[in-house]
Coordinates of C-alpha atoms in Angstrom, one line a residue:
X1 CA -16.6 12.6 25.4
X2 CA -17.5 8.9 25.5
X3 CA -20.4 9.6 23.1
X4 CA -18.1 11.3 20.7
X5 CA -15.8 8.3 20.8
X6 CA -18.7 6.0 20.0
X7 CA -19.5 8.2 17.0
X8 CA -16.0 7.6 15.8
X9 CA -16.2 3.9 16.4
X10 CA -17.1 3.1 12.8
X11 CA -16.2 0.1 10.6
X12 CA -14.0 2.3 8.4
X13 CA -12.1 3.7 11.3
X14 CA -11.6 0.2 12.8
X15 CA -10.3 -1.1 9.5
X16 CA -8.1 2.0 9.0
X17 CA -6.6 1.9 12.5
X18 CA -6.2 -1.9 12.4
X19 CA -4.3 -1.8 9.1
X20 CA -2.2 1.1 10.4
X21 CA -1.2 -0.6 13.6
X22 CA -0.3 -3.8 11.7
X23 CA 1.8 -1.7 9.3
X24 CA 3.6 0.1 12.1
X25 CA 4.4 -3.1 13.9
X26 CA 5.7 -4.7 10.7
X27 CA 7.8 -1.6 9.9
X28 CA 9.1 -1.4 13.5
X29 CA 10.0 -5.1 13.7
X30 CA 11.6 -5.2 10.2
X31 CA 13.4 -1.9 10.8
X32 CA 14.9 -3.2 14.1
X33 CA 15.8 -6.5 12.4
X34 CA 17.4 -4.8 9.4
X35 CA 19.2 -2.2 11.5
X36 CA 20.6 -4.9 13.8
X37 CA 21.7 -7.2 10.9
X38 CA 23.2 -4.4 8.8
X39 CA 24.9 -2.8 11.8
X40 CA 26.5 -6.2 12.6
X41 CA 27.5 -6.4 8.9
X42 CA 29.0 -2.9 8.9
X43 CA 30.9 -3.6 12.1
X44 CA 32.3 -6.8 10.7
X45 CA 33.3 -5.1 7.5
X46 CA 34.9 -2.3 9.5
X47 CA 36.8 -4.8 11.7
X48 CA 38.0 -6.7 8.6
X49 CA 39.0 -3.4 7.0
X50 CA 41.0 -2.5 10.2
X51 CA 42.6 -5.9 10.3
X52 CA 43.6 -5.5 6.6
X53 CA 45.0 -2.1 7.3
X54 CA 47.0 -3.5 10.2
X55 CA 48.3 -6.3 8.0
X56 CA 49.2 -3.8 5.2
X57 CA 51.0 -1.5 7.7
X58 CA 52.9 -4.5 9.2
X59 CA 53.9 -5.5 5.7
X60 CA 55.2 -2.0 5.0
X61 CA 57.1 -2.0 8.4
X62 CA 58.7 -5.4 7.5
X63 CA 59.7 -3.9 4.1
X64 CA 61.3 -0.9 5.8
X65 CA 63.1 -3.1 8.3
X66 CA 64.2 -5.4 5.5
X67 CA 65.7 -2.4 3.6
X68 CA 67.7 -1.4 6.7
X69 CA 68.8 -5.0 7.3
X70 CA 69.9 -5.4 3.8
X71 CA 71.9 -2.2 3.8
X72 CA 73.7 -3.0 7.0
X73 CA 74.4 -6.5 5.9
X74 CA 76.0 -5.2 2.7
X75 CA 78.1 -2.8 4.7
X76 CA 79.1 -5.5 7.2
X77 CA 80.1 -7.9 4.5
X78 CA 82.1 -5.4 2.5
X79 CA 85.7 -6.6 2.0
X80 CA 87.3 -3.4 3.3
X81 CA 85.2 -3.5 6.5
X82 CA 86.0 -7.2 6.9
X83 CA 89.7 -6.6 6.4
X84 CA 90.0 -3.7 8.9
X85 CA 88.1 -5.5 11.6
X86 CA 90.3 -8.6 11.0
X87 CA 93.5 -6.6 11.4
X88 CA 92.1 -5.0 14.6
X89 CA 91.3 -8.5 15.9
X90 CA 94.9 -9.6 15.1
X91 CA 96.3 -6.8 17.1
X92 CA 97.4 -4.6 14.2
X93 CA 96.3 -1.0 14.6
X94 CA 94.4 0.5 11.7
X95 CA 95.9 3.6 10.2
X96 CA 94.2 6.9 9.7
X97 CA 94.1 6.5 5.9
X98 CA 92.5 3.1 6.2
X99 CA 89.8 4.5 8.5
X100 CA 89.4 7.4 6.0
X101 CA 88.7 4.9 3.2
X102 CA 85.6 3.8 5.1
X103 CA 84.0 7.2 4.4
X104 CA 83.6 6.6 0.7
X105 CA 82.2 3.1 1.3
X106 CA 79.6 4.3 3.8
X107 CA 78.7 7.3 1.8
X108 CA 78.0 5.2 -1.3
X109 CA 75.5 3.0 0.6
X110 CA 73.9 6.0 2.4
X111 CA 73.2 7.5 -1.0
X112 CA 70.6 4.8 -1.7
X113 CA 68.9 5.4 1.7
X114 CA 68.9 9.0 2.8
X115 CA 66.8 8.1 5.8
X116 CA 69.8 6.5 7.4
X117 CA 71.4 9.3 9.2
X118 CA 74.8 7.6 9.9
X119 CA 76.6 4.3 10.2
X120 CA 78.9 3.6 13.1
X121 CA 81.5 0.8 13.0
X122 CA 82.9 -0.5 16.3
X123 CA 85.7 -3.1 17.0
X124 CA 85.2 -6.2 19.1
X125 CA 86.5 -4.4 22.2
X126 CA 83.8 -1.7 21.7
X127 CA 86.2 1.1 20.3
X128 CA 84.8 3.4 17.6
X129 CA 86.5 2.8 14.3
X130 CA 84.2 4.9 12.1
X131 CA 83.5 7.8 12.0
X132 CA 87.0 9.0 12.8
X133 CA 86.6 10.3 16.3
X134 CA 86.9 9.0 19.8
X135 CA 84.1 7.0 21.2
X136 CA 83.0 3.8 22.8
X137 CA 80.0 1.4 22.1
X138 CA 79.2 1.2 25.8
X139 CA 78.8 4.9 25.9
X140 CA 76.2 4.8 23.2
X141 CA 74.1 1.8 24.2
X142 CA 73.5 -0.3 27.3
X143 CA 75.2 -3.6 28.0
X144 CA 71.9 -5.6 27.6
X145 CA 71.6 -4.3 24.0
X146 CA 75.2 -5.4 23.3
X147 CA 74.5 -8.8 24.8
X148 CA 71.4 -9.1 22.7
X149 CA 73.4 -8.2 19.6
X150 CA 75.9 -11.0 20.5
X151 CA 73.2 -13.5 21.1
X152 CA 71.6 -12.8 17.7
X153 CA 75.0 -13.6 16.0
X154 CA 74.7 -11.2 13.1
X155 CA 71.0 -10.6 13.0
X156 CA 69.7 -7.0 13.3
X157 CA 68.7 -5.8 16.8
X158 CA 66.5 -2.7 17.2
X159 CA 67.4 -0.6 20.2
X160 CA 64.9 2.3 20.1
X161 CA 65.3 6.0 20.4
X162 CA 68.9 7.3 20.2
X163 CA 69.8 8.7 23.6
X164 CA 71.9 11.4 22.0
X165 CA 69.3 12.3 19.3
X166 CA 65.6 11.9 20.0
X167 CA 64.8 12.3 16.3
X168 CA 66.5 9.1 15.4
X169 CA 66.3 5.3 16.1
X170 CA 69.2 3.0 16.6
X171 CA 69.8 -0.5 15.2
X172 CA 72.8 -2.7 15.8
X173 CA 74.2 -5.9 14.4
X174 CA 77.3 -8.0 15.1
X175 CA 79.8 -8.1 12.3
X176 CA 80.9 -11.7 11.7
X177 CA 84.3 -12.2 10.1
X178 CA 84.0 -14.6 7.2
X179 CA 87.8 -15.4 7.2
X180 CA 87.7 -16.3 10.9
X181 CA 84.9 -18.8 10.8
X182 CA 82.2 -16.1 11.3
X183 CA 83.6 -15.1 14.7
X184 CA 82.7 -11.8 16.2
X185 CA 84.8 -9.1 14.6
X186 CA 83.0 -5.9 15.7
X187 CA 79.6 -4.1 15.6
X188 CA 77.8 -2.0 13.0
X189 CA 75.2 0.5 14.3
X190 CA 72.8 2.5 12.2
X191 CA 71.0 5.7 13.2
X192 CA 67.7 6.0 11.2
X193 CA 65.4 9.0 11.2
X194 CA 62.1 8.5 13.1
X195 CA 60.1 9.8 10.2
X196 CA 61.2 6.8 8.2
X197 CA 58.8 4.7 10.3
X198 CA 55.9 7.1 10.3
X199 CA 53.5 4.7 8.5
X200 CA 50.3 6.7 9.1
X201 CA 50.1 9.0 12.1
X202 CA 47.2 11.4 11.7
X203 CA 46.9 12.1 15.5
X204 CA 48.3 15.5 14.9
X205 CA 45.9 17.2 12.5
X206 CA 43.8 14.1 12.2
X207 CA 41.5 13.7 9.2
X208 CA 39.1 11.4 11.1
X209 CA 40.5 8.2 9.5
X210 CA 42.7 5.5 10.8
X211 CA 45.9 6.0 12.8
X212 CA 48.8 3.6 12.5
X213 CA 51.3 3.9 15.4
X214 CA 54.6 2.2 16.1
X215 CA 55.1 1.8 19.8
X216 CA 57.8 0.1 21.9
X217 CA 57.2 -1.9 25.0
X218 CA 57.6 1.2 27.2
X219 CA 54.7 2.9 25.4
X220 CA 56.9 5.3 23.6
X221 CA 55.8 6.4 20.1
X222 CA 58.6 5.6 17.6
X223 CA 57.2 6.6 14.3
X224 CA 56.7 10.3 15.1
X225 CA 59.0 13.0 16.4
X226 CA 56.2 14.6 18.4
X227 CA 55.7 13.6 21.9
X228 CA 52.1 12.3 22.5
X229 CA 50.0 14.1 25.0
X230 CA 49.2 10.9 26.8
X231 CA 51.1 7.7 27.4
X232 CA 50.4 4.8 25.0
X233 CA 51.2 2.2 27.6
X234 CA 47.6 1.8 28.8
X235 CA 46.5 1.1 25.2
X236 CA 49.1 -1.7 25.0
X237 CA 48.0 -3.2 28.2
X238 CA 44.3 -2.9 27.5
X239 CA 42.6 -6.0 26.1
X240 CA 39.4 -4.2 25.0
X241 CA 38.6 -3.6 21.4
X242 CA 37.2 -0.1 22.0
X243 CA 39.5 2.2 24.0
X244 CA 39.5 5.9 24.9
X245 CA 42.5 8.0 23.9
X246 CA 42.8 11.8 24.1
X247 CA 39.1 12.0 25.1
X248 CA 38.0 10.1 21.9
X249 CA 36.8 6.6 21.4
X250 CA 38.8 4.3 19.1
X251 CA 38.6 0.8 17.9
X252 CA 42.2 -0.6 18.3
X253 CA 44.0 -3.5 16.6
X254 CA 47.5 -4.6 17.8
X255 CA 50.2 -6.5 15.9
X256 CA 53.5 -7.5 17.4
X257 CA 56.6 -7.3 15.1
X258 CA 58.9 -10.3 15.5
X259 CA 61.8 -8.5 14.0
X260 CA 61.8 -5.4 16.1
X261 CA 59.7 -6.6 19.1
X262 CA 57.7 -3.4 18.7
X263 CA 53.9 -3.2 18.5
X264 CA 52.0 -1.9 15.6
X265 CA 48.9 -0.1 17.0
X266 CA 46.0 0.7 14.6
X267 CA 43.4 3.1 16.0
X268 CA 40.2 3.8 14.2
X269 CA 37.6 6.4 15.5
X270 CA 34.3 4.8 16.5
X271 CA 32.5 7.6 14.7
X272 CA 34.3 6.5 11.5
X273 CA 33.2 2.9 12.0
X274 CA 29.6 3.8 12.8
X275 CA 29.3 6.4 10.1
X276 CA 27.5 3.8 7.9
X277 CA 25.1 3.1 10.8
X278 CA 24.0 6.7 10.9
X279 CA 23.3 6.7 7.2
X280 CA 21.4 3.4 7.6
X281 CA 19.4 4.8 10.5
X282 CA 18.5 7.8 8.4
X283 CA 17.5 5.6 5.4
X284 CA 15.4 3.4 7.6
X285 CA 13.6 6.3 9.2
X286 CA 12.9 8.0 5.9
X287 CA 11.8 4.8 4.2
X288 CA 9.7 3.9 7.2
X289 CA 8.0 7.3 7.1
X290 CA 7.3 7.1 3.4
X291 CA 6.0 3.5 3.8
X292 CA 3.8 4.5 6.6
X293 CA 2.4 7.5 4.7
X294 CA 1.7 5.3 1.6
X295 CA 0.1 2.6 3.7
X296 CA -1.9 5.3 5.5
X297 CA -3.3 6.5 2.1
X298 CA -3.9 2.9 0.9
X299 CA -5.6 1.9 4.2
X300 CA -7.9 4.9 3.9
X301 CA -8.8 4.1 0.3
X302 CA -9.3 0.4 1.1
X303 CA -11.4 1.0 4.1
X304 CA -13.5 3.5 2.1
X305 CA -14.0 1.0 -0.7
X306 CA -15.2 -1.6 1.8
X307 CA -17.5 0.6 3.9
X308 CA -19.0 2.9 1.2
X309 CA -21.3 0.2 -0.3
X310 CA -22.3 -0.7 3.3
X311 CA -23.2 3.0 3.9
X312 CA -25.3 3.1 0.7
X313 CA -27.0 -0.1 1.9
X314 CA -27.7 1.4 5.3
X315 CA -29.2 4.5 3.7
X316 CA -31.5 2.3 1.6
X317 CA -32.6 0.3 4.6
X318 CA -33.3 3.6 6.6
X319 CA -35.9 4.5 4.0
X320 CA -38.0 1.5 5.3
X321 CA -38.7 3.6 8.4
X322 CA -40.8 5.8 6.2
X323 CA -42.6 2.8 4.8
X324 CA -40.8 2.8 1.5
X325 CA -38.8 -0.3 0.6
X326 CA -36.5 0.6 -2.2
X327 CA -33.7 -1.6 -3.6
X328 CA -30.1 -0.4 -3.5
X329 CA -29.1 0.6 -7.0
X330 CA -25.4 1.2 -6.2
X331 CA -23.1 -1.1 -8.2
X332 CA -20.5 -3.0 -6.2
X333 CA -17.5 -4.8 -7.6
X334 CA -16.5 -6.8 -4.5
X335 CA -18.0 -10.3 -4.6
X336 CA -19.0 -10.5 -0.9
X337 CA -20.6 -7.0 -0.9
X338 CA -22.2 -7.6 -4.3
X339 CA -23.8 -10.8 -2.8
X340 CA -25.0 -8.8 0.2
X341 CA -26.5 -6.1 -2.0
X342 CA -28.1 -8.8 -4.2
X343 CA -29.6 -10.5 -1.1
X344 CA -30.9 -7.3 0.2
X345 CA -32.5 -6.3 -3.1
X346 CA -34.1 -9.8 -3.3
X347 CA -35.4 -9.4 0.2
X348 CA -36.9 -6.0 -0.7
X349 CA -38.5 -7.5 -3.8
X350 CA -40.0 -10.4 -1.8
X351 CA -41.3 -8.1 0.9
X352 CA -42.9 -5.8 -1.7
X353 CA -44.5 -8.9 -3.3
X354 CA -45.9 -10.0 0.0
X355 CA -47.2 -6.5 0.7
X356 CA -48.9 -6.5 -2.7
X357 CA -50.4 -10.0 -2.1
X358 CA -51.7 -9.0 1.4
X359 CA -53.1 -5.8 -0.1
X360 CA -54.9 -7.6 -2.9
X361 CA -56.3 -10.1 -0.4
X362 CA -57.6 -7.3 1.7
X363 CA -59.1 -5.6 -1.3
X364 CA -60.7 -8.8 -2.5
X365 CA -62.0 -9.5 0.9
X366 CA -63.4 -6.0 1.3
X367 CA -65.1 -6.2 -2.1
X368 CA -66.6 -9.6 -1.3
X369 CA -67.9 -8.3 2.1
X370 CA -69.3 -5.2 0.3
X371 CA -71.1 -7.3 -2.2
X372 CA -72.4 -9.6 0.6
X373 CA -73.6 -6.5 2.5
X374 CA -75.3 -5.1 -0.6
X375 CA -76.9 -8.4 -1.4
X376 CA -78.2 -9.3 2.1
X377 CA -79.6 -5.8 2.9
X378 CA -81.0 -7.2 6.2
X379 CA -80.0 -10.8 6.7
X380 CA -82.0 -11.3 9.8
X381 CA -85.1 -10.0 8.1
X382 CA -84.5 -12.3 5.1
X383 CA -83.9 -15.4 7.3
X384 CA -87.0 -14.6 9.3
X385 CA -89.0 -14.1 6.1
X386 CA -87.8 -17.5 4.7
X387 CA -88.7 -19.2 8.0
X388 CA -92.2 -17.7 7.9
X389 CA -92.6 -19.0 4.3
X390 CA -91.5 -22.4 5.5
X391 CA -94.1 -22.6 8.3
X392 CA -96.8 -21.2 6.1
X393 CA -96.1 -23.8 3.3
X394 CA -96.0 -26.7 5.8
X395 CA -99.4 -25.6 7.2
X396 CA -100.8 -25.6 3.6
X397 CA -99.2 -29.0 2.9
X398 CA -96.7 -27.7 0.4
X399 CA -93.8 -29.8 1.7
X400 CA -91.7 -29.5 -1.4
X401 CA -91.8 -25.8 -1.4
X402 CA -91.2 -25.7 2.4
X403 CA -88.1 -27.9 1.8
X404 CA -87.0 -25.4 -0.8
X405 CA -87.3 -22.6 1.7
X406 CA -85.1 -24.5 4.2
X407 CA -82.4 -25.1 1.5
X408 CA -82.4 -21.5 0.5
X409 CA -82.1 -20.3 4.1
X410 CA -79.1 -22.6 4.7
X411 CA -77.7 -21.5 1.4
X412 CA -77.9 -17.8 2.3
X413 CA -76.5 -18.4 5.8
X414 CA -73.5 -20.3 4.2
X415 CA -72.9 -17.5 1.7
X416 CA -73.2 -14.6 4.1
X417 CA -71.4 -16.2 7.0
X418 CA -70.8 -14.4 10.3
X419 CA -70.2 -10.6 10.4
X420 CA -66.7 -10.9 11.7
X421 CA -65.7 -13.1 8.8
X422 CA -64.2 -15.8 11.0
X423 CA -65.5 -18.7 8.8
X424 CA -63.5 -17.7 5.7
X425 CA -62.1 -21.3 5.5
X426 CA -64.2 -24.5 5.4
X427 CA -63.6 -28.1 4.7
X428 CA -64.3 -29.7 1.3
X429 CA -67.2 -31.7 2.8
X430 CA -68.8 -28.4 3.9
X431 CA -68.2 -26.8 0.5
X432 CA -69.6 -29.9 -1.3
X433 CA -72.8 -29.7 0.9
X434 CA -73.2 -26.1 -0.2
X435 CA -72.9 -27.2 -3.8
X436 CA -75.6 -29.9 -3.2
X437 CA -77.9 -27.2 -1.9
X438 CA -77.3 -25.0 -4.9
X439 CA -77.9 -27.8 -7.3
X440 CA -81.1 -28.9 -5.6
X441 CA -82.5 -25.3 -6.1
X442 CA -81.3 -25.3 -9.7
X443 CA -82.9 -28.8 -10.2
X444 CA -86.2 -27.5 -8.9
X445 CA -85.9 -24.5 -11.3
X446 CA -84.8 -26.5 -14.4
X447 CA -86.6 -29.7 -13.8
X448 CA -85.6 -32.6 -16.0
X449 CA -83.2 -30.5 -17.9
X450 CA -80.6 -30.9 -15.1
X451 CA -79.0 -33.9 -13.7
X452 CA -75.9 -33.9 -11.5
X453 CA -73.5 -36.1 -9.6
X454 CA -71.0 -35.3 -6.9
X455 CA -68.1 -37.6 -5.9
X456 CA -66.0 -36.8 -2.9
X457 CA -63.2 -39.1 -1.8
X458 CA -63.5 -39.7 2.0
X459 CA -59.8 -39.1 2.5
X460 CA -60.2 -35.6 1.0
X461 CA -63.3 -34.6 3.0
X462 CA -61.3 -32.7 5.7
X463 CA -59.1 -30.8 3.3
X464 CA -59.4 -27.1 4.1
X465 CA -60.5 -24.7 1.3
X466 CA -61.6 -21.1 1.1
X467 CA -65.4 -20.7 1.2
X468 CA -67.2 -20.5 -2.2
X469 CA -64.2 -21.7 -4.2
X470 CA -66.1 -24.4 -6.1
X471 CA -69.6 -23.1 -6.2
X472 CA -68.9 -20.3 -8.8
X473 CA -67.5 -23.0 -11.2
X474 CA -70.7 -25.1 -10.8
X475 CA -72.8 -21.9 -11.4
X476 CA -70.7 -21.2 -14.5
X477 CA -71.3 -24.7 -15.8
X478 CA -75.1 -24.3 -15.4
X479 CA -75.2 -20.8 -16.9
X480 CA -73.0 -21.4 -19.9
X481 CA -73.3 -25.2 -20.2
X482 CA -76.7 -26.7 -19.2
X483 CA -78.8 -23.6 -20.0
X484 CA -77.2 -23.3 -23.5
X485 CA -77.9 -26.9 -24.3
X486 CA -81.0 -28.3 -25.9
X487 CA -82.1 -31.3 -24.0
X488 CA -80.9 -32.7 -20.7
X489 CA -77.8 -31.3 -19.2
X490 CA -75.5 -32.9 -16.7
X491 CA -73.1 -31.5 -14.1
X492 CA -70.4 -33.7 -12.5
X493 CA -68.2 -32.7 -9.6
X494 CA -65.3 -35.1 -8.9
X495 CA -63.0 -34.4 -5.9
X496 CA -60.1 -36.8 -5.2
X497 CA -56.3 -37.3 -4.8
X498 CA -54.2 -35.7 -7.5
X499 CA -51.4 -37.5 -9.3
X500 CA -49.1 -35.1 -7.6
X501 CA -48.4 -36.3 -4.1
X502 CA -49.8 -34.1 -1.3
X503 CA -52.4 -32.4 -3.6
X504 CA -56.1 -32.7 -4.2
X505 CA -57.8 -32.5 -7.6
X506 CA -61.1 -30.7 -8.0
X507 CA -62.8 -31.2 -11.4
X508 CA -66.2 -29.8 -12.6
X509 CA -67.5 -30.9 -16.0
X510 CA -70.6 -30.3 -18.0
X511 CA -72.0 -31.7 -21.3
X512 CA -72.9 -28.2 -22.7
X513 CA -72.1 -26.9 -26.2
X514 CA -68.5 -26.2 -25.3
X515 CA -66.3 -23.5 -26.8
X516 CA -64.2 -23.0 -29.9
X517 CA -60.5 -22.3 -29.8
X518 CA -60.9 -18.5 -30.1
X519 CA -63.4 -18.3 -27.2
X520 CA -61.3 -20.6 -25.1
X521 CA -58.2 -18.5 -25.7
X522 CA -60.1 -15.3 -24.8
X523 CA -61.4 -16.9 -21.6
X524 CA -57.9 -18.0 -20.6
X525 CA -56.7 -14.4 -21.4
X526 CA -59.4 -13.0 -19.1
X527 CA -58.3 -15.3 -16.3
X528 CA -54.7 -13.9 -16.6
X529 CA -56.1 -10.3 -16.1
X530 CA -57.5 -9.5 -19.5
X531 CA -61.1 -8.1 -20.2
X532 CA -64.1 -10.3 -19.5
X533 CA -65.8 -12.1 -22.4
X534 CA -69.3 -12.3 -20.9
X535 CA -71.6 -10.1 -19.0
X536 CA -74.1 -12.8 -18.1
X537 CA -74.8 -13.2 -14.4
X538 CA -73.7 -11.1 -11.6
X539 CA -71.6 -13.5 -9.5
X540 CA -67.9 -13.2 -8.9
X541 CA -67.4 -16.0 -11.6
X542 CA -64.3 -17.7 -12.8
X543 CA -62.0 -14.6 -12.6
X544 CA -62.7 -14.4 -8.9
X545 CA -61.9 -18.1 -8.4
X546 CA -58.6 -17.7 -10.4
X547 CA -57.6 -14.7 -8.4
X548 CA -58.3 -16.5 -5.1
X549 CA -56.3 -19.5 -6.2
X550 CA -53.4 -17.2 -7.2
X551 CA -53.5 -15.4 -3.9
X552 CA -53.9 -18.5 -1.7
X553 CA -51.9 -21.2 -3.5
X554 CA -49.5 -19.6 -6.0
X555 CA -47.4 -17.6 -3.4
X556 CA -44.7 -18.5 -0.9
X557 CA -43.3 -21.5 -2.7
X558 CA -46.7 -23.2 -3.6
X559 CA -47.0 -24.0 -7.3
X560 CA -50.7 -24.3 -8.2
X561 CA -51.4 -23.9 -11.8
X562 CA -54.7 -22.2 -11.1
X563 CA -57.8 -23.0 -13.3
X564 CA -57.2 -25.5 -16.1
X565 CA -60.0 -25.3 -18.8
X566 CA -60.5 -27.9 -21.4
X567 CA -63.4 -27.5 -23.9
X568 CA -64.4 -28.5 -27.4
X569 CA -67.5 -27.6 -29.4
X570 CA -70.4 -30.1 -28.8
X571 CA -68.3 -32.0 -26.3
X572 CA -68.8 -29.8 -23.2
X573 CA -66.3 -28.2 -20.8
X574 CA -64.1 -29.4 -18.0
X575 CA -62.7 -27.0 -15.4
X576 CA -60.2 -28.3 -12.8
X577 CA -57.7 -27.1 -10.3
X578 CA -55.4 -28.5 -7.6
X579 CA -55.0 -27.4 -4.0
X580 CA -52.6 -28.6 -1.3
X581 CA -54.0 -31.3 0.9
X582 CA -52.6 -29.5 4.0
X583 CA -54.4 -26.2 3.1
X584 CA -51.4 -24.3 1.9
X585 CA -49.9 -21.0 3.3
X586 CA -53.1 -19.4 4.6
X587 CA -54.2 -22.6 6.2
X588 CA -50.9 -23.0 8.0
X589 CA -50.8 -19.3 9.1
X590 CA -53.8 -19.5 11.5
X591 CA -57.0 -20.5 9.8
X592 CA -57.0 -24.0 11.2
X593 CA -58.3 -22.8 14.5
X594 CA -61.5 -21.7 12.9
X595 CA -62.0 -25.1 11.1
X596 CA -61.3 -27.0 14.4
X597 CA -63.9 -24.9 16.1
X598 CA -66.5 -25.7 13.5

C-alpha cells in the first residue's frame, strides 16, 4: 500500500492537492466570514423592522385612543350634558324628558364610531343618569378606578375589561363643569368593543408573521376576544429578547403606552427572522460547491500544463539509458520550462559534440597507430639492424655514415614511441630536437641545396605539445618548397610567445616557389575537409596537423585558429599556428603525468 502511495506522489498530484486545499481553506474562511457578517446584518435588519413595526402599532394605538378621547370629550362638553349635571349638582332633580333628550345626543356621536358600544353618564354622587335605568358607578367599577379618574381631572382613564361584558373594554373620564370653574360634575364612561384594539393578532390561525398584542399589567390580552392558551404575564416579566410562547420561539419587543398604561407586545417567530439566513446558507453552499468544482478543474488543467513538459523531458532523458541522446522537440510556452528545455537541449548537443570529438580522436589515434605498425614491421629488428650498421661503419672509419645511423635510430624511436602509447605528449624542446634530427638527415641527402635555422625561446621550451605536430609542416616545406626550388633552399622554424597572452606561436617558413591564389585557396579548402590537392609523399601531412589542432585546441572553450598559411609566387610559404602555453584541454586532463615522468 505504501508503494502504491509513492506511485501517486507525483508533482502533478502535489500541485493539484495543494491548490485544492488552499481553495477549500479560502472558501471555508470566506464562507464563515460572509455568513457571520450577513447573518448579523439580517438580524439587525430584522430587529429594526420589528422596532419599526412596534412603533407603527403604537402609533395606531395612540390614534385609536385619541379617537375615543376626542369622542368622550365632545360628549362631556356638550351643553345639554353640562346643563343636566349642573342642575343635579345644584340639587334640582332632572326630569325623565331631560334624561330622554340625552339619547339623541349620544346616538349622534355613536354613529361616527360604531365600535363604541355605549356611553354611560353618572352624576357626581355616582348615580346613573344615562341610560335611563337604575344603576351606580361603584357597582360598575372599583373605587381605585374612580379615584384615578378624579386625580386625572378630566383626562381619560382606561380601566380594562368590562366585568359585565368580557367582549368590551371600559374607559372613564371626569366631567368638569365649565360654568362652575371646572369643578367635578359627574363621570362619563364608554364601553368599547375589544376588536377595536385588535391591531394585529395572528396567534389564532397564524400566517407565520408578526403578532402585535395589547396586554395589561395582569398579563390579560385586551385586543382579542379569545382567551390565550397561556398567560402572557411571563412574557411581560421576561427581559430576554428571545422567548418561548406556546412551544414556539419568538423575538419580542415591548412598548409601554403612557395613555393607557398597557403594554404593546410585538412577537416575531425566530424562523421568520432567520429565513434569510437559511437562504444565505444555501447560496453559500451552492456557490462554494460550484467554486470548488471549477477550481478543481482549473487546478487539474494547471498542474497538467506544468508537469506535461517535464514528463516529455523525462522521457527524452530516459532514452540516454539506451545510449541515444536526443533533444526534446516539444514546444513549451512557459518561460521557466522553456529555459529548462533549452538548457537540456544545449547539454545534449554539447555531449554529442564531445562524443564526436572523442570518437574522432580515437579513430585518428587508431589510424596513426596502424600506420606506425605497418611502417615499423618489426621495430626491434629495425633498431638492431641500424645499430649493426653503426658499429660496422665505425669499424671501417665511416664516422659520418655511422652518425647518420644513430640519428635515424633516434628518429625512428621517437616516431614509433612505446607500444602502449603513453608518450603521446612531449615538450616543445623534445619536438624541436626531433625536427633537428630530421633536418640533418635531409641535409645529408640534399647537400648544399638545404640550409635551416631553428629558434626556440627558452621560456617556451617546456610547453607541452602533441608528438609530431611540427615535423609534418617541416617535411611539407622541404617536399613542396626546397625541392621545387632551383638553387639553395632555406627552412626556418621560429617558436616564441604569441601576441595573445598565454599562447605560443609556432612558425615554419621556406623560400620555395610559393603558391598562386587559386592553389592557396584549394589548400585552405582541403584543410577544412575538402579533397586533397597533392598526392606527393605518404606522410600524414598538413591535413593531419589541422585535424589534430582542431581536436586538441579548438574544443571546450579554446579558440585556436588552426593552421594559418601565407604564400605568394616566388616569395615562399609561411605556415604558422598558435597553441596554449599551458597545454590546453588534453594537457589539463591527465597528460602532464607522462611529461613529468619523461
